[in-house]
Amino acid sequence: MSSQLNNCHDKKARQWAEEALTCYLESNNLRKTPERYQVLKAVFSYSHSFAMDDLQNRLAEWAFPVSRGTLYNTTKLLLKAHLLECIRTEKGVKYIPCQANNECQQICTVCGKVTLVHEPRIAEAFEQMKLKRFNKVGFVMYVYGVCSSCKAIQTKKLRRKNKNKP
């Protein structure tokens, strides 16, 4: 049942993203190419953070390989359209799909792990927020920090380093 619910949510998120991309492309007089929509579909096939190589491999698995240039240009476009979020971690750049579905995510800046945070007060604050001349649809909040696993590894390394100092 849970996987069916996830698929339903993923389908809704992809549908929302496709509509948002179409709107963005039309508003900016940009072409609606199959490559852009396929990259978007690949981006929204992830429920966690991914690297550019992962995205290129996913497209190759789907028998829809794109050049590295097309991938970077489309990624840049998706970032501008606020459909993709870039995370800089100690292990390199990672990406996560943006979804305007009223959620809060915590992101580890070391490993790139993304975890959903259930905090009803944030959603309540969003609902109560009054914005002038703007029709709000949803929000995504990102909280950056270090997860407990990475913090433990950092602490262990620091202790070893201090132990080995003369």
Coordinates of C-alpha atoms in Angstrom, one line a residue:
M1 CA 0.0 0.0 0.0
S2 CA 2.8 2.4 0.9
S3 CA 4.6 1.9 -2.4
Q4 CA 1.3 2.6 -4.3
L5 CA 0.9 5.8 -2.3
N6 CA 4.5 6.8 -3.1
N7 CA 3.9 6.1 -6.8
C8 CA 0.8 8.2 -6.7
H9 CA 2.7 11.0 -5.0
D10 CA 5.6 10.7 -7.5
K11 CA 3.2 10.8 -10.4
K12 CA 1.5 14.0 -9.0
A13 CA 4.9 15.6 -8.4
R14 CA 6.1 14.8 -12.0
Q15 CA 2.8 16.1 -13.4
W16 CA 3.1 19.3 -11.4
A17 CA 6.8 19.6 -12.5
E18 CA 5.9 19.1 -16.2
E19 CA 3.2 21.8 -16.0
A20 CA 5.6 24.2 -14.2
L21 CA 8.3 23.5 -16.8
T22 CA 5.8 24.2 -19.7
C23 CA 4.7 27.4 -18.0
Y24 CA 8.3 28.5 -17.5
L25 CA 9.4 27.7 -21.1
E26 CA 6.4 29.5 -22.5
S27 CA 6.8 32.5 -20.3
N28 CA 10.5 32.8 -21.4
N29 CA 9.9 32.0 -25.0
L30 CA 12.1 28.8 -24.8
R31 CA 11.6 25.7 -26.9
K32 CA 9.8 22.7 -25.4
T33 CA 12.2 19.9 -26.4
P34 CA 11.9 16.2 -25.7
E35 CA 15.3 16.3 -24.0
R36 CA 14.2 18.9 -21.5
Y37 CA 11.1 16.9 -20.5
Q38 CA 13.0 13.6 -20.4
V39 CA 15.7 15.1 -18.1
L40 CA 12.9 16.5 -15.9
K41 CA 11.3 13.0 -15.8
A42 CA 14.6 11.5 -14.8
V43 CA 15.1 14.2 -12.1
F44 CA 11.7 13.4 -10.6
S45 CA 12.4 9.7 -10.7
Y46 CA 14.6 10.3 -7.6
S47 CA 13.2 10.6 -4.1
H48 CA 16.6 11.5 -2.7
S49 CA 19.7 13.5 -3.7
F50 CA 21.7 12.5 -6.8
A51 CA 24.8 13.5 -8.7
M52 CA 25.0 14.6 -12.4
D53 CA 26.6 11.2 -13.3
D54 CA 23.6 9.4 -11.7
L55 CA 21.3 11.5 -13.8
Q56 CA 23.2 10.7 -17.0
N57 CA 23.3 7.0 -16.1
R58 CA 19.5 7.0 -15.5
L59 CA 18.8 8.5 -18.9
A60 CA 21.2 6.0 -20.6
E61 CA 19.3 3.2 -18.8
W62 CA 16.1 4.5 -20.3
A63 CA 17.7 4.4 -23.8
F64 CA 17.6 8.2 -23.9
P65 CA 21.2 9.3 -23.7
V66 CA 21.9 13.0 -23.9
S67 CA 25.1 14.9 -24.3
R68 CA 26.8 16.2 -21.2
G69 CA 26.2 19.8 -22.5
T70 CA 22.5 19.2 -22.9
L71 CA 22.4 17.7 -19.4
Y72 CA 24.2 20.7 -17.8
N73 CA 22.1 23.2 -19.8
T74 CA 18.9 21.5 -18.9
T75 CA 19.9 21.2 -15.2
K76 CA 20.7 25.0 -15.2
L77 CA 17.3 25.7 -16.7
L78 CA 15.6 23.5 -14.1
L79 CA 17.5 25.4 -11.3
K80 CA 16.3 28.7 -12.7
A81 CA 12.7 27.4 -12.9
H82 CA 13.0 26.3 -9.3
L83 CA 12.3 22.7 -10.2
L84 CA 15.7 21.5 -9.0
E85 CA 17.7 22.3 -5.9
C86 CA 21.5 22.2 -5.8
I87 CA 23.3 21.1 -2.7
R88 CA 27.0 21.5 -2.2
T89 CA 28.4 18.8 0.0
E90 CA 31.9 17.8 1.1
K91 CA 31.6 15.0 -1.4
G92 CA 30.6 17.2 -4.3
V93 CA 27.5 18.7 -5.9
K94 CA 24.2 16.9 -5.4
Y95 CA 20.7 17.7 -6.7
I96 CA 17.2 17.1 -5.4
P97 CA 13.9 17.7 -7.2
C98 CA 11.8 20.6 -5.8
Q99 CA 8.2 19.8 -5.1
A100 CA 5.7 22.5 -4.0
N101 CA 3.9 20.1 -1.7
N102 CA 4.3 21.8 1.7
E103 CA 7.2 19.9 3.1
C104 CA 10.3 20.5 5.1
Q105 CA 13.5 18.6 4.3
Q106 CA 16.7 18.4 6.3
I107 CA 19.9 18.1 4.1
C108 CA 23.2 16.9 5.3
T109 CA 26.0 19.1 3.8
V110 CA 28.5 16.3 4.3
C111 CA 26.9 13.2 2.7
G112 CA 23.9 14.9 0.9
K113 CA 21.3 12.7 2.7
V114 CA 17.8 14.3 2.5
T115 CA 15.2 13.5 5.2
L116 CA 11.6 14.6 5.3
V117 CA 10.8 16.5 8.5
H118 CA 7.2 16.4 9.8
E119 CA 6.6 19.7 11.6
P120 CA 3.0 20.8 11.5
R121 CA 3.8 24.3 12.9
I122 CA 5.7 25.1 9.6
A123 CA 2.7 24.2 7.5
E124 CA 0.4 26.2 9.9
A125 CA 2.7 29.3 9.6
F126 CA 2.6 29.0 5.8
E127 CA -1.2 28.7 5.8
Q128 CA -1.5 31.8 8.0
M129 CA 0.9 33.8 5.9
K130 CA -0.7 36.7 4.0
L131 CA 1.1 37.8 0.8
K132 CA 0.1 40.9 -1.2
R133 CA -0.8 40.3 -4.8
F134 CA 0.5 36.8 -4.8
N135 CA -1.4 33.5 -4.9
K136 CA 0.6 31.0 -2.9
V137 CA 0.5 27.3 -4.0
G138 CA 2.9 25.5 -1.7
F139 CA 6.3 25.6 -0.2
V140 CA 9.4 23.5 0.3
M141 CA 11.8 24.4 3.2
Y142 CA 15.4 23.2 3.3
V143 CA 17.2 23.0 6.6
Y144 CA 21.0 22.5 6.1
G145 CA 23.3 20.9 8.6
V146 CA 25.2 17.7 9.5
C147 CA 23.4 14.4 10.1
S148 CA 24.2 12.4 13.2
S149 CA 26.1 9.7 11.2
C150 CA 28.4 12.3 9.6
K151 CA 28.8 14.2 12.9
A152 CA 29.9 10.9 14.6
I153 CA 32.5 10.3 11.9
Q154 CA 33.8 13.8 12.2
T155 CA 34.1 13.6 15.9
K156 CA 35.9 10.2 15.7
K157 CA 38.4 11.7 13.2
L158 CA 38.9 14.7 15.4
R159 CA 39.6 12.5 18.4
R160 CA 42.1 10.4 16.5
K161 CA 43.8 13.6 15.2
N162 CA 44.1 15.1 18.7
K163 CA 45.3 11.7 20.1
N164 CA 48.1 11.6 17.6
K165 CA 49.3 15.1 18.2
P166 CA 52.5 15.3 20.2

